[in-house]
């Protein structure tokens, strides 16, 4: 529902109060029919999208068919992509298409709720730390805000989800998490085999995928997309991220060879997989957690739904013992995972800098 106020400039509007405190988000701002971007969203020139920084030949990250996932060529393609690009897309992954469609619909329904309904899930009002409706990334710490609203749901238990997650999206979000579990296990098994770790026992599995967070992201149409960003440069702090995007596009990944940005084109029915910092650390740098960012869009709203597959907050993560025993020099220290995540969340997005926290 559109906010009841209607103005075309924001001079008389307290942006932080309207967007953050009142829960209208950037979606509410966009629906006021603004003609120009409020100054709080203007990014410094080096952070804006500029086609001269994009890969001219549209070199693209691989799209991997998972139907024969135990084929050695498939395993090789996955390990190569995780080492070279840190990103790939998968098709025929086994997650039913209706589950993906349902969670996209549910995301649109959540953001269509009135601001006062969404505000019940804000950091200040939410009855639990594991549910958070917010906007931008860390508005308190950012010099320029990002053009994105989100709902972040940390999975604690089915019981908590049943009682506390917003009813418009909880079943669909849970279904997406549960039906992607098998493909996550397959991917992690392949990636561990690629490090010569032949068996993923319970302890390892728990460290690699012991916790999950799902974010529902909403990027409304933006009056001056060239001046701002949907999400700024960052790497994820997960082990793996399973990202569902709609048909709009706007996700860009850093090509580590050229430092230029490559677009991740929407492929119908696919899931985008990326390595996060936890897996870069655990693999002692073999698999790369690559910088990525999202542009704002001048003509369409966009949604995306990442599942962040993580260690548990209390886990200590560091390079695998098998790698150290084989003679590799550890590039990272052992860190408590929740300390690592808090470090990430308390600062503005700053590209690949988060991982310095764990460097030897
Ligand atoms: C996240 C924590 C540390 C929270 O624990 P808790 O005890 O609740 O700590 P807290 O002190 O309330 O929160 C720590 C800070 O993080 C912030 N924060 C907490 N959750 C979120 C969230 N979902 N989104 C943004 N900030 C958050 C809080 O605001 C705290 O900052 P401050 O208010 O103290 O300044 C805990 O649940 C944990 O260890 N989880 C591990 C699993 C996990 O959640 N991993 C993260 C995967 S997310 C990932 O990889 C990428 C996420 C991402 C990327 C780009 C974006 O633009 C974006 O929005 C999100
Ligand atoms: O919206 C996207 O395509 C990516 C979002 C993202 O990078 C994130 O939520 O970590
Ligand atoms: Fe990300």
CSV table of C-alpha atoms and ligand atoms in Angstrom, one decimal:
chain,number,residue,atom,x,y,z
A,1,UNK,CA,0.0,0.0,0.0
A,2,UNK,CA,1.4,3.4,-0.9
A,3,UNK,CA,2.1,5.9,2.0
A,4,UNK,CA,-0.6,8.4,2.4
A,5,UNK,CA,1.7,11.4,1.9
A,6,UNK,CA,2.3,12.5,-1.7
A,7,UNK,CA,5.1,14.9,-2.5
A,8,UNK,CA,7.6,15.2,-5.4
A,9,UNK,CA,10.5,16.6,-3.5
A,10,UNK,CA,11.9,15.6,-0.2
A,11,UNK,CA,12.9,19.0,1.2
A,12,UNK,CA,10.2,18.9,3.8
A,13,UNK,CA,10.7,15.3,4.6
A,14,UNK,CA,13.0,13.8,7.3
A,15,UNK,CA,14.3,10.9,5.2
A,16,UNK,CA,15.8,8.9,8.0
A,17,UNK,CA,12.7,9.2,10.1
A,18,UNK,CA,10.4,8.3,7.2
A,19,UNK,CA,12.5,5.5,5.7
A,20,UNK,CA,14.1,3.9,8.8
A,21,UNK,CA,12.0,4.9,11.9
A,22,UNK,CA,8.6,4.8,10.3
A,23,UNK,CA,9.3,1.7,8.3
A,24,UNK,CA,8.4,3.0,4.9
A,25,UNK,CA,11.8,1.9,3.6
A,26,UNK,CA,13.1,3.0,0.2
A,27,UNK,CA,10.0,1.3,-1.3
A,28,UNK,CA,7.8,4.0,0.5
A,29,UNK,CA,10.2,6.7,-0.7
A,30,UNK,CA,10.0,5.5,-4.3
A,31,UNK,CA,6.2,5.3,-4.1
A,32,UNK,CA,6.1,9.0,-3.2
A,33,UNK,CA,6.9,9.6,-6.9
A,34,UNK,CA,10.2,11.3,-6.3
A,35,UNK,CA,11.8,13.0,-9.4
A,36,UNK,CA,15.3,13.1,-7.9
A,37,UNK,CA,17.3,11.0,-5.5
A,38,UNK,CA,17.5,12.3,-1.9
A,39,UNK,CA,21.1,13.4,-1.2
A,40,UNK,CA,21.5,10.7,1.5
A,41,UNK,CA,21.6,8.1,-1.3
A,42,UNK,CA,24.2,9.7,-3.5
A,43,UNK,CA,27.2,7.5,-3.5
A,44,UNK,CA,30.8,8.8,-4.1
A,45,UNK,CA,31.7,8.6,-7.8
A,46,UNK,CA,34.0,5.6,-7.4
A,47,UNK,CA,31.1,3.5,-6.0
A,48,UNK,CA,28.6,4.3,-8.8
A,49,UNK,CA,28.0,2.1,-11.8
A,50,UNK,CA,30.0,3.1,-14.7
A,51,UNK,CA,30.0,1.1,-18.0
A,52,UNK,CA,33.7,1.7,-18.5
A,53,UNK,CA,34.3,-0.6,-15.5
A,54,UNK,CA,32.3,-3.4,-16.9
A,55,UNK,CA,33.7,-6.3,-18.8
A,56,UNK,CA,33.4,-5.3,-22.5
A,57,UNK,CA,33.3,-8.8,-24.0
A,58,UNK,CA,30.6,-10.0,-21.5
A,59,UNK,CA,32.7,-12.9,-20.3
A,60,UNK,CA,30.3,-14.7,-18.1
A,61,UNK,CA,30.4,-16.9,-15.0
A,62,UNK,CA,29.6,-20.6,-15.8
A,63,UNK,CA,26.1,-22.0,-15.8
A,64,UNK,CA,26.4,-25.6,-14.6
A,65,UNK,CA,23.8,-28.4,-15.2
A,66,UNK,CA,23.5,-30.4,-12.0
A,67,UNK,CA,21.4,-33.3,-13.3
A,68,UNK,CA,24.4,-35.6,-13.3
A,69,UNK,CA,26.0,-34.1,-10.2
A,70,UNK,CA,28.1,-37.2,-9.5
A,71,UNK,CA,29.8,-36.9,-13.0
A,72,UNK,CA,33.4,-36.0,-12.5
A,73,UNK,CA,33.2,-33.3,-15.2
A,74,UNK,CA,30.4,-31.6,-13.2
A,75,UNK,CA,32.4,-31.8,-10.0
A,76,UNK,CA,35.4,-30.3,-11.8
A,77,UNK,CA,33.3,-27.5,-13.3
A,78,UNK,CA,32.0,-26.6,-9.8
A,79,UNK,CA,35.5,-26.6,-8.1
A,80,UNK,CA,37.0,-24.7,-11.0
A,81,UNK,CA,34.3,-22.0,-10.9
A,82,UNK,CA,34.6,-21.7,-7.1
A,83,UNK,CA,38.3,-21.2,-7.4
A,84,UNK,CA,38.3,-18.9,-10.5
A,85,UNK,CA,35.1,-16.9,-10.2
A,86,UNK,CA,33.7,-17.6,-6.7
A,87,UNK,CA,30.4,-17.6,-8.5
A,88,UNK,CA,28.4,-19.9,-10.8
A,89,UNK,CA,24.8,-20.6,-11.7
A,90,UNK,CA,23.2,-24.0,-11.4
A,91,UNK,CA,20.3,-25.4,-13.4
A,92,UNK,CA,18.5,-28.8,-13.0
A,93,UNK,CA,19.4,-28.4,-9.3
A,94,UNK,CA,16.4,-30.4,-7.9
A,95,UNK,CA,14.7,-27.4,-6.2
A,96,UNK,CA,11.2,-27.4,-7.7
A,97,UNK,CA,10.4,-24.4,-9.8
A,98,UNK,CA,7.1,-23.8,-8.0
A,99,UNK,CA,9.0,-23.5,-4.7
A,100,UNK,CA,11.1,-20.7,-6.3
A,101,UNK,CA,8.1,-19.0,-7.7
A,102,UNK,CA,6.2,-19.2,-4.4
A,103,UNK,CA,9.0,-17.6,-2.4
A,104,UNK,CA,9.3,-14.8,-5.0
A,105,UNK,CA,5.5,-14.2,-4.7
A,106,UNK,CA,5.8,-14.2,-0.9
A,107,UNK,CA,8.6,-11.7,-1.0
A,108,UNK,CA,6.4,-9.3,-3.1
A,109,UNK,CA,3.5,-9.9,-0.6
A,110,UNK,CA,5.7,-9.1,2.4
A,111,UNK,CA,6.9,-5.8,0.9
A,112,UNK,CA,3.4,-4.9,-0.1
A,113,UNK,CA,2.3,-4.9,3.6
A,114,UNK,CA,1.6,-1.5,5.2
A,115,UNK,CA,4.7,0.1,6.8
A,116,UNK,CA,3.3,-0.4,10.3
A,117,UNK,CA,3.0,-4.1,9.7
A,118,UNK,CA,6.6,-4.4,8.5
A,119,UNK,CA,7.8,-2.1,11.3
A,120,UNK,CA,6.8,-4.9,13.8
A,121,UNK,CA,9.9,-6.8,12.5
A,122,UNK,CA,12.4,-3.9,12.7
A,123,UNK,CA,15.5,-4.1,15.0
A,124,UNK,CA,13.8,-2.0,17.6
A,125,UNK,CA,10.4,-3.7,17.6
A,126,UNK,CA,11.1,-7.3,16.7
A,127,UNK,CA,10.5,-9.7,19.6
A,128,UNK,CA,13.6,-11.6,18.5
A,129,UNK,CA,17.1,-10.8,17.2
A,130,UNK,CA,16.7,-13.5,14.6
A,131,UNK,CA,14.1,-11.5,12.6
A,132,UNK,CA,14.9,-8.1,11.2
A,133,UNK,CA,13.2,-5.8,8.7
A,134,UNK,CA,15.5,-3.1,7.6
A,135,UNK,CA,16.7,-0.8,4.9
A,136,UNK,CA,20.1,-0.2,3.4
A,137,UNK,CA,22.8,-2.2,5.2
A,138,UNK,CA,23.9,-0.4,8.4
A,139,UNK,CA,22.3,3.0,8.1
A,140,UNK,CA,24.0,4.2,11.3
A,141,UNK,CA,27.5,3.4,9.9
A,142,UNK,CA,27.1,4.4,6.3
A,143,UNK,CA,28.2,7.6,4.6
A,144,UNK,CA,25.7,7.0,1.8
A,145,UNK,CA,22.7,4.8,2.0
A,146,UNK,CA,21.9,1.9,-0.3
A,147,UNK,CA,18.6,1.7,-2.3
A,148,UNK,CA,17.3,-1.6,-0.8
A,149,UNK,CA,14.9,-2.8,1.8
A,150,UNK,CA,15.2,-6.3,3.3
A,151,UNK,CA,13.7,-8.9,5.7
A,152,UNK,CA,16.3,-11.1,7.3
A,153,UNK,CA,15.3,-14.4,8.9
A,154,UNK,CA,17.8,-16.4,10.9
A,155,UNK,CA,16.5,-20.0,11.1
A,156,UNK,CA,16.5,-21.1,14.7
A,157,UNK,CA,13.8,-23.8,14.7
A,158,UNK,CA,10.6,-24.8,13.0
A,159,UNK,CA,8.7,-23.8,16.1
A,160,UNK,CA,10.2,-20.3,16.2
A,161,UNK,CA,9.6,-19.8,12.4
A,162,UNK,CA,6.0,-21.1,12.7
A,163,UNK,CA,5.2,-18.7,15.5
A,164,UNK,CA,7.3,-15.6,14.8
A,165,UNK,CA,8.1,-15.3,11.1
A,166,UNK,CA,5.7,-13.1,9.1
A,167,UNK,CA,2.7,-15.2,8.1
A,168,UNK,CA,2.7,-13.9,4.4
A,169,UNK,CA,6.1,-15.5,3.7
A,170,UNK,CA,7.0,-18.0,6.4
A,171,UNK,CA,5.8,-21.2,4.7
A,172,UNK,CA,7.4,-20.3,1.4
A,173,UNK,CA,10.7,-19.2,2.9
A,174,UNK,CA,10.8,-22.5,5.0
A,175,UNK,CA,10.0,-24.6,1.9
A,176,UNK,CA,12.8,-22.9,-0.1
A,177,UNK,CA,15.3,-23.5,2.7
A,178,UNK,CA,14.3,-27.2,3.1
A,179,UNK,CA,14.1,-28.0,-0.5
A,180,UNK,CA,17.5,-26.5,-1.2
A,181,UNK,CA,19.2,-28.5,1.5
A,182,UNK,CA,20.0,-31.5,-0.7
A,183,UNK,CA,21.7,-29.4,-3.4
A,184,UNK,CA,23.7,-27.6,-0.7
A,185,UNK,CA,25.0,-30.9,0.6
A,186,UNK,CA,25.9,-32.1,-2.9
A,187,UNK,CA,27.8,-28.8,-3.6
A,188,UNK,CA,29.7,-28.9,-0.3
A,189,UNK,CA,30.6,-32.6,-0.8
A,190,UNK,CA,32.0,-31.8,-4.2
A,191,UNK,CA,33.9,-28.8,-3.0
A,192,UNK,CA,35.4,-30.7,0.0
A,193,UNK,CA,36.4,-33.6,-2.4
A,194,UNK,CA,38.1,-30.9,-4.5
A,195,UNK,CA,40.3,-30.2,-1.4
A,196,UNK,CA,41.1,-33.9,-1.0
A,197,UNK,CA,38.7,-34.2,1.9
A,198,UNK,CA,37.1,-37.4,1.0
A,199,UNK,CA,34.5,-37.6,3.8
A,200,UNK,CA,32.2,-34.9,5.1
A,201,UNK,CA,31.4,-36.3,8.6
A,202,UNK,CA,28.8,-34.8,10.9
A,203,UNK,CA,31.2,-32.4,12.6
A,204,UNK,CA,32.4,-31.0,9.3
A,205,UNK,CA,28.9,-30.8,7.9
A,206,UNK,CA,27.8,-28.9,10.9
A,207,UNK,CA,30.7,-26.5,10.6
A,208,UNK,CA,29.9,-25.9,6.9
A,209,UNK,CA,26.2,-25.7,7.1
A,210,UNK,CA,25.1,-25.6,10.7
A,211,UNK,CA,23.1,-22.3,10.4
A,212,UNK,CA,21.0,-20.6,7.8
A,213,UNK,CA,19.8,-17.1,7.2
A,214,UNK,CA,17.3,-16.2,4.4
A,215,UNK,CA,17.0,-12.6,3.3
A,216,UNK,CA,14.1,-11.2,1.2
A,217,UNK,CA,15.5,-8.2,-0.7
A,218,UNK,CA,13.4,-5.5,-2.4
A,219,UNK,CA,15.0,-2.9,-4.7
A,220,UNK,CA,12.4,-0.4,-5.8
A,221,UNK,CA,12.5,1.5,-9.0
A,222,UNK,CA,14.9,4.4,-8.5
A,223,UNK,CA,14.7,8.0,-9.8
A,224,UNK,CA,18.5,8.4,-10.4
A,225,UNK,CA,20.0,4.9,-10.6
A,226,UNK,CA,23.3,6.2,-11.9
A,227,UNK,CA,24.0,8.0,-8.6
A,228,UNK,CA,23.4,5.2,-6.2
A,229,UNK,CA,23.7,1.5,-5.6
A,230,UNK,CA,21.2,-1.3,-4.7
A,231,UNK,CA,23.9,-3.0,-2.6
A,232,UNK,CA,27.5,-1.8,-2.3
A,233,UNK,CA,30.7,-3.8,-2.9
A,234,UNK,CA,30.9,-6.7,-0.4
A,235,UNK,CA,31.7,-10.3,-0.1
A,236,UNK,CA,29.3,-12.6,1.8
A,237,UNK,CA,30.3,-13.9,5.2
A,238,UNK,CA,28.6,-17.3,4.6
A,239,UNK,CA,30.0,-20.7,3.6
A,240,UNK,CA,27.9,-20.7,0.4
A,241,UNK,CA,25.1,-18.4,-0.7
A,242,UNK,CA,22.2,-19.7,-2.8
A,243,UNK,CA,20.7,-16.8,-4.5
A,244,UNK,CA,17.3,-16.6,-6.3
A,245,UNK,CA,16.9,-13.6,-8.5
A,246,UNK,CA,14.0,-12.4,-10.6
A,247,UNK,CA,14.1,-11.6,-14.3
A,248,UNK,CA,15.3,-7.9,-13.9
A,249,UNK,CA,19.1,-8.3,-13.5
A,250,UNK,CA,21.6,-6.0,-11.8
A,251,UNK,CA,24.0,-8.3,-9.9
A,252,UNK,CA,27.6,-7.7,-10.8
A,253,UNK,CA,30.6,-9.8,-9.8
A,254,UNK,CA,34.3,-8.7,-9.7
A,255,UNK,CA,36.4,-10.5,-12.3
A,256,UNK,CA,39.5,-11.1,-10.2
A,257,UNK,CA,41.7,-11.3,-13.4
A,258,UNK,CA,40.8,-7.9,-14.8
A,259,UNK,CA,39.1,-6.2,-11.8
A,260,UNK,CA,36.2,-5.3,-14.1
A,261,UNK,CA,32.6,-6.1,-13.2
A,262,UNK,CA,30.7,-8.9,-14.9
A,263,UNK,CA,26.9,-9.0,-15.0
A,264,UNK,CA,25.2,-12.2,-13.7
A,265,UNK,CA,22.3,-12.5,-16.2
A,266,UNK,CA,19.0,-13.9,-14.9
A,267,UNK,CA,18.6,-17.5,-16.2
A,268,UNK,CA,15.1,-18.8,-15.8
A,269,UNK,CA,14.9,-21.6,-13.1
A,270,UNK,CA,18.6,-21.2,-12.1
A,271,UNK,CA,20.1,-20.5,-8.7
A,272,UNK,CA,23.2,-18.4,-8.4
A,273,UNK,CA,25.8,-19.9,-6.0
A,274,UNK,CA,28.6,-18.0,-4.5
A,275,UNK,CA,31.4,-18.8,-2.1
A,276,UNK,CA,31.4,-16.8,1.1
A,277,UNK,CA,34.3,-15.7,3.4
A,278,UNK,CA,33.7,-18.7,5.8
A,279,UNK,CA,34.5,-21.1,2.9
A,280,UNK,CA,37.5,-19.0,1.7
A,281,UNK,CA,38.9,-19.3,5.2
A,282,UNK,CA,38.1,-23.0,5.7
A,283,UNK,CA,39.6,-23.8,2.2
A,284,UNK,CA,42.7,-21.7,3.1
A,285,UNK,CA,42.0,-19.5,0.1
A,286,UNK,CA,41.4,-22.1,-2.6
A,287,UNK,CA,37.8,-21.2,-3.0
A,288,UNK,CA,37.3,-17.4,-3.4
A,289,UNK,CA,34.7,-15.2,-1.8
A,290,UNK,CA,34.4,-12.6,-4.5
A,291,UNK,CA,33.3,-9.0,-4.3
A,292,UNK,CA,29.9,-8.3,-5.8
A,293,UNK,CA,27.3,-5.5,-5.9
A,294,UNK,CA,23.9,-4.7,-7.2
A,295,UNK,CA,22.8,-1.7,-9.3
A,296,UNK,CA,19.7,0.3,-8.8
A,297,UNK,CA,17.2,0.2,-11.6
A,298,UNK,CA,15.4,3.2,-13.2
A,299,UNK,CA,12.5,1.4,-14.7
A,300,UNK,CA,11.6,-1.7,-12.6
A,301,UNK,CA,11.4,-3.0,-9.1
A,302,UNK,CA,13.6,-6.0,-8.4
A,303,UNK,CA,13.6,-8.8,-5.8
A,304,UNK,CA,16.2,-11.4,-4.8
A,305,UNK,CA,16.2,-14.1,-2.1
A,306,UNK,CA,19.5,-15.3,-0.9
A,307,UNK,CA,19.9,-18.2,1.6
A,308,UNK,CA,23.2,-17.8,3.5
A,309,UNK,CA,24.5,-21.2,4.5
A,310,UNK,CA,26.9,-20.7,7.4
A,311,UNK,CA,28.8,-22.3,10.3
A,312,UNK,CA,26.9,-22.0,13.6
A,313,UNK,CA,27.6,-18.8,15.5
A,314,UNK,CA,29.6,-20.5,18.2
A,315,UNK,CA,31.8,-22.5,15.8
A,316,UNK,CA,35.5,-21.7,15.5
A,317,UNK,CA,36.5,-21.5,11.9
A,318,UNK,CA,40.0,-21.7,10.3
A,319,UNK,CA,41.8,-23.5,7.5
A,320,UNK,CA,40.9,-27.2,7.5
A,321,UNK,CA,43.3,-29.4,9.6
A,322,UNK,CA,43.7,-31.7,6.5
A,323,UNK,CA,45.1,-28.8,4.5
A,324,UNK,CA,47.5,-27.7,7.3
A,325,UNK,CA,48.6,-31.4,7.8
A,326,UNK,CA,49.4,-31.6,4.1
A,327,UNK,CA,51.9,-28.8,4.5
A,328,UNK,CA,49.9,-25.7,3.6
A,329,UNK,CA,50.8,-22.6,5.5
A,330,UNK,CA,47.6,-21.3,7.1
A,331,UNK,CA,46.5,-17.9,5.6
A,332,UNK,CA,43.9,-17.4,8.2
A,333,UNK,CA,43.6,-17.6,12.0
A,334,UNK,CA,40.9,-19.4,13.9
A,335,UNK,CA,38.1,-17.1,14.7
A,336,UNK,CA,34.7,-17.5,16.4
A,337,UNK,CA,32.2,-17.2,13.6
A,338,UNK,CA,29.8,-14.9,15.4
A,339,UNK,CA,32.7,-12.5,16.1
A,340,UNK,CA,33.4,-12.5,12.4
A,341,UNK,CA,29.8,-11.8,11.5
A,342,UNK,CA,29.4,-9.0,14.0
A,343,UNK,CA,32.5,-7.4,12.6
A,344,UNK,CA,30.9,-7.5,9.1
A,345,UNK,CA,27.5,-6.2,10.2
A,346,UNK,CA,28.8,-3.3,12.3
A,347,UNK,CA,30.5,-1.5,9.4
A,348,UNK,CA,29.4,-0.2,6.1
A,349,UNK,CA,30.1,-2.4,3.0
A,350,UNK,CA,33.7,-2.1,2.2
A,351,UNK,CA,34.5,-4.7,-0.5
A,352,UNK,CA,36.9,-7.4,0.4
A,353,UNK,CA,38.1,-5.8,3.7
A,354,UNK,CA,36.1,-7.9,6.0
A,355,UNK,CA,38.4,-10.9,5.6
A,356,UNK,CA,41.3,-8.9,7.0
A,357,UNK,CA,39.8,-9.7,10.4
A,358,UNK,CA,40.8,-13.3,10.0
A,359,UNK,CA,44.2,-12.9,8.1
A,360,UNK,CA,47.3,-14.2,9.8
B,1,LIG,C1,24.4,-12.2,13.1
B,1,LIG,C2,24.7,-12.6,14.6
B,1,LIG,C3,26.1,-12.2,15.0
B,1,LIG,C4,23.7,-11.8,15.4
B,1,LIG,O1,23.9,-12.1,16.7
B,1,LIG,P1,23.3,-11.2,17.9
B,1,LIG,O2,23.7,-11.8,19.2
B,1,LIG,O3,21.9,-11.0,17.6
B,1,LIG,O4,24.2,-10.0,17.7
B,1,LIG,P2,23.9,-8.5,17.7
B,1,LIG,O5,24.8,-7.8,18.6
B,1,LIG,O6,22.4,-8.2,17.8
B,1,LIG,O7,24.2,-8.1,16.2
B,1,LIG,C5,25.5,-7.8,15.8
B,1,LIG,C6,25.4,-6.6,14.9
B,1,LIG,O8,25.0,-7.0,13.7
B,1,LIG,C7,23.8,-6.2,13.2
B,1,LIG,N1,22.9,-7.2,12.6
B,1,LIG,C8,22.4,-8.3,13.2
B,1,LIG,N2,21.7,-8.9,12.2
B,1,LIG,C9,21.7,-8.2,11.1
B,1,LIG,C10,21.1,-8.4,9.8
B,1,LIG,N3,20.4,-9.4,9.5
B,1,LIG,N4,21.4,-7.5,8.9
B,1,LIG,C11,22.2,-6.4,9.1
B,1,LIG,N5,22.7,-6.2,10.3
B,1,LIG,C12,22.5,-7.1,11.3
B,1,LIG,C13,23.3,-5.6,14.5
B,1,LIG,O9,22.7,-4.4,14.1
B,1,LIG,C14,24.4,-5.5,15.4
B,1,LIG,O10,25.1,-4.3,15.3
B,1,LIG,P3,24.9,-3.2,16.5
B,1,LIG,O11,23.4,-2.9,16.5
B,1,LIG,O12,25.3,-3.9,17.8
B,1,LIG,O13,25.8,-2.1,16.1
B,1,LIG,C15,24.4,-14.1,14.8
B,1,LIG,O14,23.1,-14.4,14.4
B,1,LIG,C16,25.4,-15.0,14.1
B,1,LIG,O15,26.5,-15.2,14.5
B,1,LIG,N6,24.9,-15.5,13.0
B,1,LIG,C17,25.7,-16.4,12.2
B,1,LIG,C18,25.1,-16.8,10.9
B,1,LIG,C19,24.8,-15.5,10.1
B,1,LIG,O16,23.9,-14.8,10.3
B,1,LIG,N7,25.7,-15.3,9.1
B,1,LIG,C20,25.5,-14.2,8.2
B,1,LIG,C21,25.3,-14.6,6.9
B,1,LIG,S1,24.7,-13.1,6.0
B,1,LIG,C22,25.8,-12.9,4.7
B,1,LIG,O17,26.7,-13.6,4.4
B,1,LIG,C23,25.6,-11.6,4.0
B,1,LIG,C24,24.6,-10.8,4.3
B,1,LIG,C25,24.4,-9.6,3.6
B,1,LIG,C26,25.2,-9.1,2.6
B,1,LIG,C27,24.9,-7.9,2.0
B,1,LIG,C28,23.9,-7.2,2.4
B,1,LIG,O18,23.6,-6.0,1.8
B,1,LIG,C29,23.1,-7.6,3.4
B,1,LIG,O19,22.0,-6.9,3.8
B,1,LIG,C30,23.3,-8.8,4.0
B,2,LIG,O1,20.3,-9.0,-4.9
B,2,LIG,C1,21.3,-9.7,-5.3
B,2,LIG,O2,21.3,-10.1,-6.5
B,2,LIG,C2,22.5,-9.9,-4.4
B,2,LIG,C3,22.3,-9.5,-3.0
B,2,LIG,C4,23.5,-9.7,-2.2
B,2,LIG,O3,24.6,-9.7,-2.6
B,2,LIG,C5,23.3,-10.1,-0.7
B,2,LIG,O4,22.2,-10.0,-0.2
B,2,LIG,O5,24.3,-10.4,-0.1
B,3,LIG,FE1,26.0,-10.6,-1.3
